[in-house]
Short mmCIF file of C-alpha atoms and ligand atoms in Angstrom, two decimals:
data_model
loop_
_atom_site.label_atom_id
_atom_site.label_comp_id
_atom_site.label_asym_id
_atom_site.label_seq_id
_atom_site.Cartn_x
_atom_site.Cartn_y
_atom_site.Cartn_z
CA UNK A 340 32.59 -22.94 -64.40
CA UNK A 341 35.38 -20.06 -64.01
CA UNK A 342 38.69 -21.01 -65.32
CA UNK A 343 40.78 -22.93 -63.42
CA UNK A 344 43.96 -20.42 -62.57
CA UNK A 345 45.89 -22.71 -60.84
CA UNK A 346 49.11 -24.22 -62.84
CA UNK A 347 49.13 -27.99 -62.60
CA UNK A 348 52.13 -29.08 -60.21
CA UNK A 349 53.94 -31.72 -62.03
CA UNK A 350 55.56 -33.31 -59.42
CA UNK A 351 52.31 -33.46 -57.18
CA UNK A 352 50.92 -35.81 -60.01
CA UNK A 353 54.17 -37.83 -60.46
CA UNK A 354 53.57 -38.59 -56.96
CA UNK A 355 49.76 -39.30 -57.16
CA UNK A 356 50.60 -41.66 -60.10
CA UNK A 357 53.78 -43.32 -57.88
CA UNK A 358 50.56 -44.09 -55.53
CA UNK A 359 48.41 -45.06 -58.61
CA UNK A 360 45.81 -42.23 -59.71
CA UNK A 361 42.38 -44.20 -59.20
CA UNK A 362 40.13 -43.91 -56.41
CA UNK A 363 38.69 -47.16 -56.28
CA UNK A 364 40.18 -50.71 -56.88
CA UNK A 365 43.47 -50.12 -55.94
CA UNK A 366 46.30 -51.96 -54.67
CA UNK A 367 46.39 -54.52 -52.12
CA UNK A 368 46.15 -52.52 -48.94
CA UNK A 369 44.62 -53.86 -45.74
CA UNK A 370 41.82 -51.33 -44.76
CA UNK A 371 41.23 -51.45 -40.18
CA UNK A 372 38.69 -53.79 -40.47
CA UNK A 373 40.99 -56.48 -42.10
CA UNK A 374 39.47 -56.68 -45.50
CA UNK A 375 41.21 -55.62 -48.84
CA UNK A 376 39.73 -51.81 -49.06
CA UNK A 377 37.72 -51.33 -52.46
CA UNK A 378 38.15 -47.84 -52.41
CA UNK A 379 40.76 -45.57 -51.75
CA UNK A 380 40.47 -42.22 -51.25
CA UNK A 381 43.51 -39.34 -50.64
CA UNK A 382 43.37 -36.62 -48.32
CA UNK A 383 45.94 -33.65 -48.86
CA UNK A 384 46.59 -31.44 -46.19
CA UNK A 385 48.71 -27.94 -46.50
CA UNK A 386 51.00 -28.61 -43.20
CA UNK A 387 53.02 -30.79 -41.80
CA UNK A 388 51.95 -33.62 -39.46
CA UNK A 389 51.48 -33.12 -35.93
CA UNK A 390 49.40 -29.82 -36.93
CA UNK A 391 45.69 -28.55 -36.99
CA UNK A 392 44.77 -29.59 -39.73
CA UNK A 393 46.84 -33.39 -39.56
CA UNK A 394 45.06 -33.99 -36.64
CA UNK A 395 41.48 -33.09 -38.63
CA UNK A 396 42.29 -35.40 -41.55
CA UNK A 397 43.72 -38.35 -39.79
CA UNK A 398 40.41 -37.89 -37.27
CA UNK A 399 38.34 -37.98 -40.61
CA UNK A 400 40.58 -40.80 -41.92
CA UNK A 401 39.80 -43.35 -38.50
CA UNK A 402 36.30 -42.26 -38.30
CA UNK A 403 35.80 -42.95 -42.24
CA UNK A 404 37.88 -46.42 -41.88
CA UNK A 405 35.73 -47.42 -39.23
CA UNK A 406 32.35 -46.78 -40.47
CA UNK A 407 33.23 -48.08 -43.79
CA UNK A 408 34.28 -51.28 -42.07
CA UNK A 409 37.29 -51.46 -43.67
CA UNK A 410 35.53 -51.13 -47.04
CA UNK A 411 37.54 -47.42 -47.55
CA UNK A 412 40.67 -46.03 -47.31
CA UNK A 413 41.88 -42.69 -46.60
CA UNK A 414 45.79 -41.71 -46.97
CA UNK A 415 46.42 -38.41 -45.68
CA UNK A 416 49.33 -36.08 -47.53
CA UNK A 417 51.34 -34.06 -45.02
CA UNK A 418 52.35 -30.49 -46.61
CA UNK A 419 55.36 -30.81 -48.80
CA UNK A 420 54.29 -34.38 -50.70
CA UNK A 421 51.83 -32.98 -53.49
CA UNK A 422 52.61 -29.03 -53.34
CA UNK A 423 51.25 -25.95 -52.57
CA UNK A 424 48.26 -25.14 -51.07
CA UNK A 425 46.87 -23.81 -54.17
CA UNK A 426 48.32 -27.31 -56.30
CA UNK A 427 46.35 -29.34 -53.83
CA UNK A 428 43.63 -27.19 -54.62
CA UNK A 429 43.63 -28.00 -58.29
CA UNK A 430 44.12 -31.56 -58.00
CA UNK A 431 41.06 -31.46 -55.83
CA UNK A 432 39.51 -29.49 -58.71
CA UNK A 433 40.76 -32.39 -61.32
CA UNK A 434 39.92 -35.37 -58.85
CA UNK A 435 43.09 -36.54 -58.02
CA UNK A 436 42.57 -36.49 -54.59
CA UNK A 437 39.38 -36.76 -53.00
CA UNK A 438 39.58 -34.24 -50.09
CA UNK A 439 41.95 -31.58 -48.78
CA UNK A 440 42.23 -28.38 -46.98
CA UNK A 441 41.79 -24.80 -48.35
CA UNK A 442 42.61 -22.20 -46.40
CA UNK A 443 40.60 -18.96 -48.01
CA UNK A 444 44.27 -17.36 -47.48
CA UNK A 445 45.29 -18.59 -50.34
CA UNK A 446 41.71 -18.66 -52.52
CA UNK A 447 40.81 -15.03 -52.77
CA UNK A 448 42.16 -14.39 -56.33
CA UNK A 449 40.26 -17.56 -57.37
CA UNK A 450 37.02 -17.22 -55.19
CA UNK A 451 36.76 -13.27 -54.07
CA UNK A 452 33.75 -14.17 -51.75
CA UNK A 453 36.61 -16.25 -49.42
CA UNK A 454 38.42 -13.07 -48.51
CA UNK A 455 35.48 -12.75 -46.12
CA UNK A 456 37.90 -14.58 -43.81
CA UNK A 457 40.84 -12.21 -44.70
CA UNK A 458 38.85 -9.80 -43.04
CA UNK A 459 40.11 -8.04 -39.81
CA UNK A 460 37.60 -7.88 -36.40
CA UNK A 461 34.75 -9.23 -37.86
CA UNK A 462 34.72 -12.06 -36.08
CA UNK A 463 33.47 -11.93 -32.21
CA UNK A 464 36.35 -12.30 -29.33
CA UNK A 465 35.11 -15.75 -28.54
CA UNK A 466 35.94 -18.36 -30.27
CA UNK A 467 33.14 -20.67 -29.30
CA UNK A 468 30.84 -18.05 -31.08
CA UNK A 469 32.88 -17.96 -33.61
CA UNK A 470 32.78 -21.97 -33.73
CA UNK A 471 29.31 -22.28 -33.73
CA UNK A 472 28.57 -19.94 -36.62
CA UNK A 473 31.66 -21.97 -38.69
CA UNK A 474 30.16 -25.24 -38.26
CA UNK A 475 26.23 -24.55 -37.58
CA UNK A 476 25.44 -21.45 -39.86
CA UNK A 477 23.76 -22.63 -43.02
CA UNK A 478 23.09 -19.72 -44.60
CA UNK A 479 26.91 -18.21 -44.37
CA UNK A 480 27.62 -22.06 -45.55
CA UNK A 481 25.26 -22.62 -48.79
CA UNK A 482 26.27 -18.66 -49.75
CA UNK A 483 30.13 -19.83 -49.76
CA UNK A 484 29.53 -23.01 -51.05
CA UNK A 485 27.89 -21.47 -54.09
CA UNK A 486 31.42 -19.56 -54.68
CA UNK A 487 33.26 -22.73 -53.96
CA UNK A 488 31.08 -24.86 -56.84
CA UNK A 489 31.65 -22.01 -59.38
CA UNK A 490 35.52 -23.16 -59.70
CA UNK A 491 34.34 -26.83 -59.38
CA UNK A 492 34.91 -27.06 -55.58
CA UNK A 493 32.47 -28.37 -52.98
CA UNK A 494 32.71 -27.35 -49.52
CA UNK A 495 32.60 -29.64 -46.62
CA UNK A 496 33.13 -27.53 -43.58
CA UNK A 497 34.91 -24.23 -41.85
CA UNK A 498 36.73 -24.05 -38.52
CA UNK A 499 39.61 -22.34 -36.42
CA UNK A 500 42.56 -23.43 -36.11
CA UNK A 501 43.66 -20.33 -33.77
CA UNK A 502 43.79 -16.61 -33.65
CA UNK A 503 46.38 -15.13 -35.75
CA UNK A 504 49.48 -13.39 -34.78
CA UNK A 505 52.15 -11.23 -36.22
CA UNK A 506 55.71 -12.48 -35.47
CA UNK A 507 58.30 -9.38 -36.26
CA UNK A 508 62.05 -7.96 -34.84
CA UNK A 509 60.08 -5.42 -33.34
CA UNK A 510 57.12 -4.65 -30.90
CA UNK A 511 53.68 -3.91 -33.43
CA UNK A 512 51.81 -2.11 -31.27
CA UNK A 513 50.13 0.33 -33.05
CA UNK A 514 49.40 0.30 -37.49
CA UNK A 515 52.14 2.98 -37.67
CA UNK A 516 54.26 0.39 -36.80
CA UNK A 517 53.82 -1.58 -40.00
CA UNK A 518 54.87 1.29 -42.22
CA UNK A 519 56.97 -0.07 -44.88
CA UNK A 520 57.24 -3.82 -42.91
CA UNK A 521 57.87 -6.44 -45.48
CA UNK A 522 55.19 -8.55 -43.84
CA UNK A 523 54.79 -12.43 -45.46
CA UNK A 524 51.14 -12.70 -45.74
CA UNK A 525 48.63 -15.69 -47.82
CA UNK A 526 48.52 -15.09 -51.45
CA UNK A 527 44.79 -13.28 -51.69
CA UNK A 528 44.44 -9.70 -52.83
CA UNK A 529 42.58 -8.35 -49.36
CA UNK A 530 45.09 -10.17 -46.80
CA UNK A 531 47.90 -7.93 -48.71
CA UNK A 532 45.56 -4.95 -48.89
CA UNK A 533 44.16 -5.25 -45.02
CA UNK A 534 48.57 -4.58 -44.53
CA UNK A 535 48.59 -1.93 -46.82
CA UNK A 536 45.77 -0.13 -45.02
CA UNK A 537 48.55 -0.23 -41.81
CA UNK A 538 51.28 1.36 -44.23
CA UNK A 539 53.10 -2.29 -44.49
CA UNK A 540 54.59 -3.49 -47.96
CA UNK A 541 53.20 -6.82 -47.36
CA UNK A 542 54.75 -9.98 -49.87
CA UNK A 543 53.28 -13.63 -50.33
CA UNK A 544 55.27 -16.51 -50.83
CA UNK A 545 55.02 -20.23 -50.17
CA UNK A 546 54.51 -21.64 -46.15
CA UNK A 547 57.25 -23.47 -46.60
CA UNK A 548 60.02 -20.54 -47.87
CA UNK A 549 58.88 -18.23 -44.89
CA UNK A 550 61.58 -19.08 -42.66
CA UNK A 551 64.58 -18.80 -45.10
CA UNK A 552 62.71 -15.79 -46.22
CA UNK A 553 62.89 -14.36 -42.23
CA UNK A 554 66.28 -15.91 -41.85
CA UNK A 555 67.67 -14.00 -44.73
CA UNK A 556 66.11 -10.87 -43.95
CA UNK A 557 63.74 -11.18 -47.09
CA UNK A 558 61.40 -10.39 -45.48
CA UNK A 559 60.35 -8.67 -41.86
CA UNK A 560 57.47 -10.33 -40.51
CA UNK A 561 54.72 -13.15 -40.87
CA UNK A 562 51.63 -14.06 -39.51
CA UNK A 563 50.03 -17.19 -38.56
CA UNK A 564 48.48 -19.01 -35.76
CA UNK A 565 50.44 -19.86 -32.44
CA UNK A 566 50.78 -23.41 -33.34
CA UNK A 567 52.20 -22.83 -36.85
CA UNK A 568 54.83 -20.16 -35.79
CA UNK A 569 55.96 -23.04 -33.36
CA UNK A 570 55.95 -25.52 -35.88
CA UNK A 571 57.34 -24.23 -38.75
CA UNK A 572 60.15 -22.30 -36.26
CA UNK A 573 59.49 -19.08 -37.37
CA UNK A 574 59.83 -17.97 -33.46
CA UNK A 575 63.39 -18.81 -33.50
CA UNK A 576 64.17 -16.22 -36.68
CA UNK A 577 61.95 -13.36 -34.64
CA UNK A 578 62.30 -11.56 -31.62
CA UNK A 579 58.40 -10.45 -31.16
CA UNK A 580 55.21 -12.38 -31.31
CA UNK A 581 51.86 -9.95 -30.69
CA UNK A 582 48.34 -11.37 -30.33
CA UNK A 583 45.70 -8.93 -31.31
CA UNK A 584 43.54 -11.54 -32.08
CA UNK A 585 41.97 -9.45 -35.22
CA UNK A 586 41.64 -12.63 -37.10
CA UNK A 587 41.36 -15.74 -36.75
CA UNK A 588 42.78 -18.78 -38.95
CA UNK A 589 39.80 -20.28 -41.04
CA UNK A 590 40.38 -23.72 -42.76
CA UNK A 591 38.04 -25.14 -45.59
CA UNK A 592 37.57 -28.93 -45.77
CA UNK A 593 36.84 -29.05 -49.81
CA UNK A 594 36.56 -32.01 -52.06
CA UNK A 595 34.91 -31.98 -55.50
CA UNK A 596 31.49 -32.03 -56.54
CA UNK A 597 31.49 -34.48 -59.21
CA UNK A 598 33.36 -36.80 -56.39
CA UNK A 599 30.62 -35.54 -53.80
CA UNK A 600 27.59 -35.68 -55.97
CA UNK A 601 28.75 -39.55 -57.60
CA UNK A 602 29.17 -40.99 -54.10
CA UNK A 603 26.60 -43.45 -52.82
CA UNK A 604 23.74 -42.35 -50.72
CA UNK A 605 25.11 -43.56 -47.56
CA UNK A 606 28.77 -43.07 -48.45
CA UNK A 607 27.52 -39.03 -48.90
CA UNK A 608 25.64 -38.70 -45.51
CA UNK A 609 29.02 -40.28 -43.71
CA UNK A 610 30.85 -37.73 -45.02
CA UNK A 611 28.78 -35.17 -44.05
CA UNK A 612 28.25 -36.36 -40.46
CA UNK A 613 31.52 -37.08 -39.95
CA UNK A 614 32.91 -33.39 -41.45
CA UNK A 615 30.17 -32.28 -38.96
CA UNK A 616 31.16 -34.43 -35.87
CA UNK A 617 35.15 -32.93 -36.78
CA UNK A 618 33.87 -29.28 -36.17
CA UNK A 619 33.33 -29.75 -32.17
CA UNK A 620 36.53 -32.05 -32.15
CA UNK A 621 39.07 -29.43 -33.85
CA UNK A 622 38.05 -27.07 -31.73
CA UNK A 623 39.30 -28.50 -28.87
CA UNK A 624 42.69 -29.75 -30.92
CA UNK A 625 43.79 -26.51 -31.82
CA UNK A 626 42.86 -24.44 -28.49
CA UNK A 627 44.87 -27.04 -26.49
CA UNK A 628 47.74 -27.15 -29.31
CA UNK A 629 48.00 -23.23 -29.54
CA UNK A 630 48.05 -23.03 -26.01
CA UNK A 631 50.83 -26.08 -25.04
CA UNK A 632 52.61 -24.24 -28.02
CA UNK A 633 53.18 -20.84 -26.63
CA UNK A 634 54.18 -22.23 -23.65
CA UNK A 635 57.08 -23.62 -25.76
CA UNK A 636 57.77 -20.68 -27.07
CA UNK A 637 57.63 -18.55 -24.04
CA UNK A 638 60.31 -21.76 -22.25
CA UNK A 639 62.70 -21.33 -25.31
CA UNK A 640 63.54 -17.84 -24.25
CA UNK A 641 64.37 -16.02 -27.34
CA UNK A 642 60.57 -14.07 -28.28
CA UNK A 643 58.74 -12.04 -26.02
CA UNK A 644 55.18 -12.42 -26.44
CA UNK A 645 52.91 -9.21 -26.30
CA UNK A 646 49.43 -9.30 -25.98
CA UNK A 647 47.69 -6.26 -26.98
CA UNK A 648 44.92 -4.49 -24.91
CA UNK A 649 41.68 -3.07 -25.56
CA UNK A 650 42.81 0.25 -26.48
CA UNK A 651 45.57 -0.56 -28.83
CA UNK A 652 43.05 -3.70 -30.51
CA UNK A 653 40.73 -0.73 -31.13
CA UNK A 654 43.30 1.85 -33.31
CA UNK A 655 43.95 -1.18 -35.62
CA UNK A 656 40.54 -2.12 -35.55
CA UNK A 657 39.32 1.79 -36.84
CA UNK A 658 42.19 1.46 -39.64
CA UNK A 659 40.73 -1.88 -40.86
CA UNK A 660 37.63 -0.71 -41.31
CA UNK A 661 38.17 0.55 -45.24
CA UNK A 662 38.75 -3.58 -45.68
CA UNK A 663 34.77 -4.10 -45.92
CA UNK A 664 33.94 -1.59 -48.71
CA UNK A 665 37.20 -3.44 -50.90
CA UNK A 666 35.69 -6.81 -50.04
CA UNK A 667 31.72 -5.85 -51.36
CA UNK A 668 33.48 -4.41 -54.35
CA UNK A 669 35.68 -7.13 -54.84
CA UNK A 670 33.10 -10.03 -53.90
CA UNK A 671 30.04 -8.69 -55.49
CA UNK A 672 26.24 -9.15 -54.69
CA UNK A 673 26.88 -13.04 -52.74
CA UNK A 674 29.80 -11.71 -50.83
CA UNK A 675 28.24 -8.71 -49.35
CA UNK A 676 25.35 -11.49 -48.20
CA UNK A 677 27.77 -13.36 -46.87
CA UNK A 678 29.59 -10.46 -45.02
CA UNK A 679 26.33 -9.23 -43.58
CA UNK A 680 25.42 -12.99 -42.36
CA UNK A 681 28.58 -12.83 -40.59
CA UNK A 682 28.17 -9.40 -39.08
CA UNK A 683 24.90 -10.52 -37.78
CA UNK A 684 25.10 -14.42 -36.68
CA UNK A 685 27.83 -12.74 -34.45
CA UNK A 686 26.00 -10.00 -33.06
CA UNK A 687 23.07 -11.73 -32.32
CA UNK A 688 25.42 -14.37 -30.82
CA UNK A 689 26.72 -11.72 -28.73
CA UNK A 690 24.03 -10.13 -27.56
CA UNK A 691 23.32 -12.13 -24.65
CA UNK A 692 26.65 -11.56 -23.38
CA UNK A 693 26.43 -8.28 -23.61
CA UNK A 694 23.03 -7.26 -21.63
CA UNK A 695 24.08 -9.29 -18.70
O1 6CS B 925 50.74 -19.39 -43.88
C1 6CS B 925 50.39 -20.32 -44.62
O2 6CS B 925 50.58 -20.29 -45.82
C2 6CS B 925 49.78 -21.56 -44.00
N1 6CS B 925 49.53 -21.41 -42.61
C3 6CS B 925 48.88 -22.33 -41.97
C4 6CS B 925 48.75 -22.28 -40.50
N2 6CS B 925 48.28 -23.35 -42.59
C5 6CS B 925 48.30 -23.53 -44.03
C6 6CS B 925 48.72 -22.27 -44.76
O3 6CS B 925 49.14 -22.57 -46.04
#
């Protein structure tokens, strides 16, 4: 197994331990069904409640109550109770919680193949292609999962949670309009390096230090889906919000496999029906939330909202392009399979479209 390169986050397991640090036997909670639930299990999400990926977990938490009559569970950790995206990571890794969310964003320097979603324009215009290769392509799933188990990670499911937009104090309407742009991006080597191929002098830091960052002129510009730039406020430190839908968000639903592969028979195929079931159901969650969102931001008055045509989608597309040799250098033999799956589950998805 690689090393583990995350640092342990103290506090995260202060706060596991506050909440007692077994999975089974604990407490005296009431699961839905009434009875005292044998097993607990903790779900860690990386934003706040009310989001994307809140809305996933507590669907996963009803749907496993239910099933389990009561015999399970789940507490679901809003952003901001055990740390960073990459700290819940680890304590996935180490078993202190059970499940959480990845986004590759912030995976690439510990699983290269991941940057695959860090990508620009690879995936199609529609998200409900996109969707269906996410949840129902097994091939681009069992190459990534391989990558995932490598760093002791198992990998329960992709989705969307939106397209991706750049927020700035300025229209972007072209690359050379990134030169020198302190742009806030994920911490993974090809999101800073798909900026540098616009001229930008892109900068990660923590989700939850981007809008002081903005507000204090550390930085110029961010990017992140619709729903989050509502969220998280970062409209009301920005005057511009483009959509050139090059990318969109990707989440990974991850627990570990030595939680995975020691679960029951019937405990394991719940899982995976219900992480399965969730695909179809986020879907619909985060178009409706990024849409109701924008309208909020469009009512408050303060950002104008650009969305970029065909023409200008295609000059940022051409300087993206370099992106794709980086990524088979930097992800090896299993990412350039997984590239090339992508590439073609979306053309062939496409296709049909395209001859009518
Ligand atoms: O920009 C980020 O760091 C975060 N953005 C979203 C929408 N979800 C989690 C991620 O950490």
């Amino acid at each position: 197994m690689r090393k583990l390169l995350f640092s342990v986050f103290l506090a995260s397991c202060a706060a596991l331990a506050a909440c007692g640090d077994s999975s089974k036997n604990e407490a005296d909670t009431t699961g839905s069904a009434g009875n005292a639930p044998a097993e607990q299990w903790k779900f860690a999400i990386e934003e706040i409640e009310g989001s994307v990926q809140h809305q996933y977990a507590m669907e996963f938490k009803r749907r496993v109550e239910e099933r389990s009559k009561g015999r399970i569970e789940v507490t679901v950790y809003p952003y901001g109770q055990l740390g960073t995206s990459s700290q819940i990571t680890e304590l996935t890794q180490l078993g202190q919680v059970q499940f959480a969310m990845a986004s590759p964003g912030h995976l690439g320097s510990v699983i290269p193949e991941v940057q695959l979603f860090s990508l620009h324009f690879v995936f199609s215009d529609d998200e409900v292609i996109n969707k269906e290769i996410l949840a129902g392509n097994q091939a681009l799933h069992d190459t990534l999962n391989a990558a995932y188990n490598d760093v002791g990670l198992e990998l329960l499911g992709l989705f969307q949670e939106g397209w991706m937009a750049w927020t700035a104090n300025k229209p972007l309407l072209k690359p050379e309009d990134f030169e020198g742009l302190k742009i806030r991006t994920m911490n993974s080597p090809l999101l800073i390096k798909a900026y540098e191929l616009y001229g930008a002098n892109p900068t990660t830091m923590a989700y939850s230090e981007v809008y002081s960052g903005l507000q204090l002129n550390m930085i110029d510009a961010q990017v992140n889906p619709v729903f989050a730039i509502e969220e998280m406020s970062f409209y009301e430190v920005q005057s511009h919000l483009m959509r050139a839908n090059h990318l969109p968000f990707i989440a990974s639903v991850i627990t570990s496999p030595g939680f995975y592969n020691g679960l029951s028979e019937d405990d394991r195929k719940m899982v995976n029906e219900i992480t399965d079931e969730l695909g179809g159901f986020i879907f619909d969650v985060q178009r409706d939330l990024n849409q109701e969102r924008l309208e909020v931001i469009r009512e408050a008055g303060g950002t104008e909202i650009i969305e970029l045509d065909d023409s200008q989608r295609d000059a940022f597309r051409k300087a993206s392009m370099p992106i794709r040799d980086a990524y088979r250098e930097a992800a090896g033999e299993r990412g350039a399979k997984a590239l090339q799956i992508l590439i073609n589950a979306v053309e062939s998805a496409e296709q049909p479209a395209a001859s009518e």
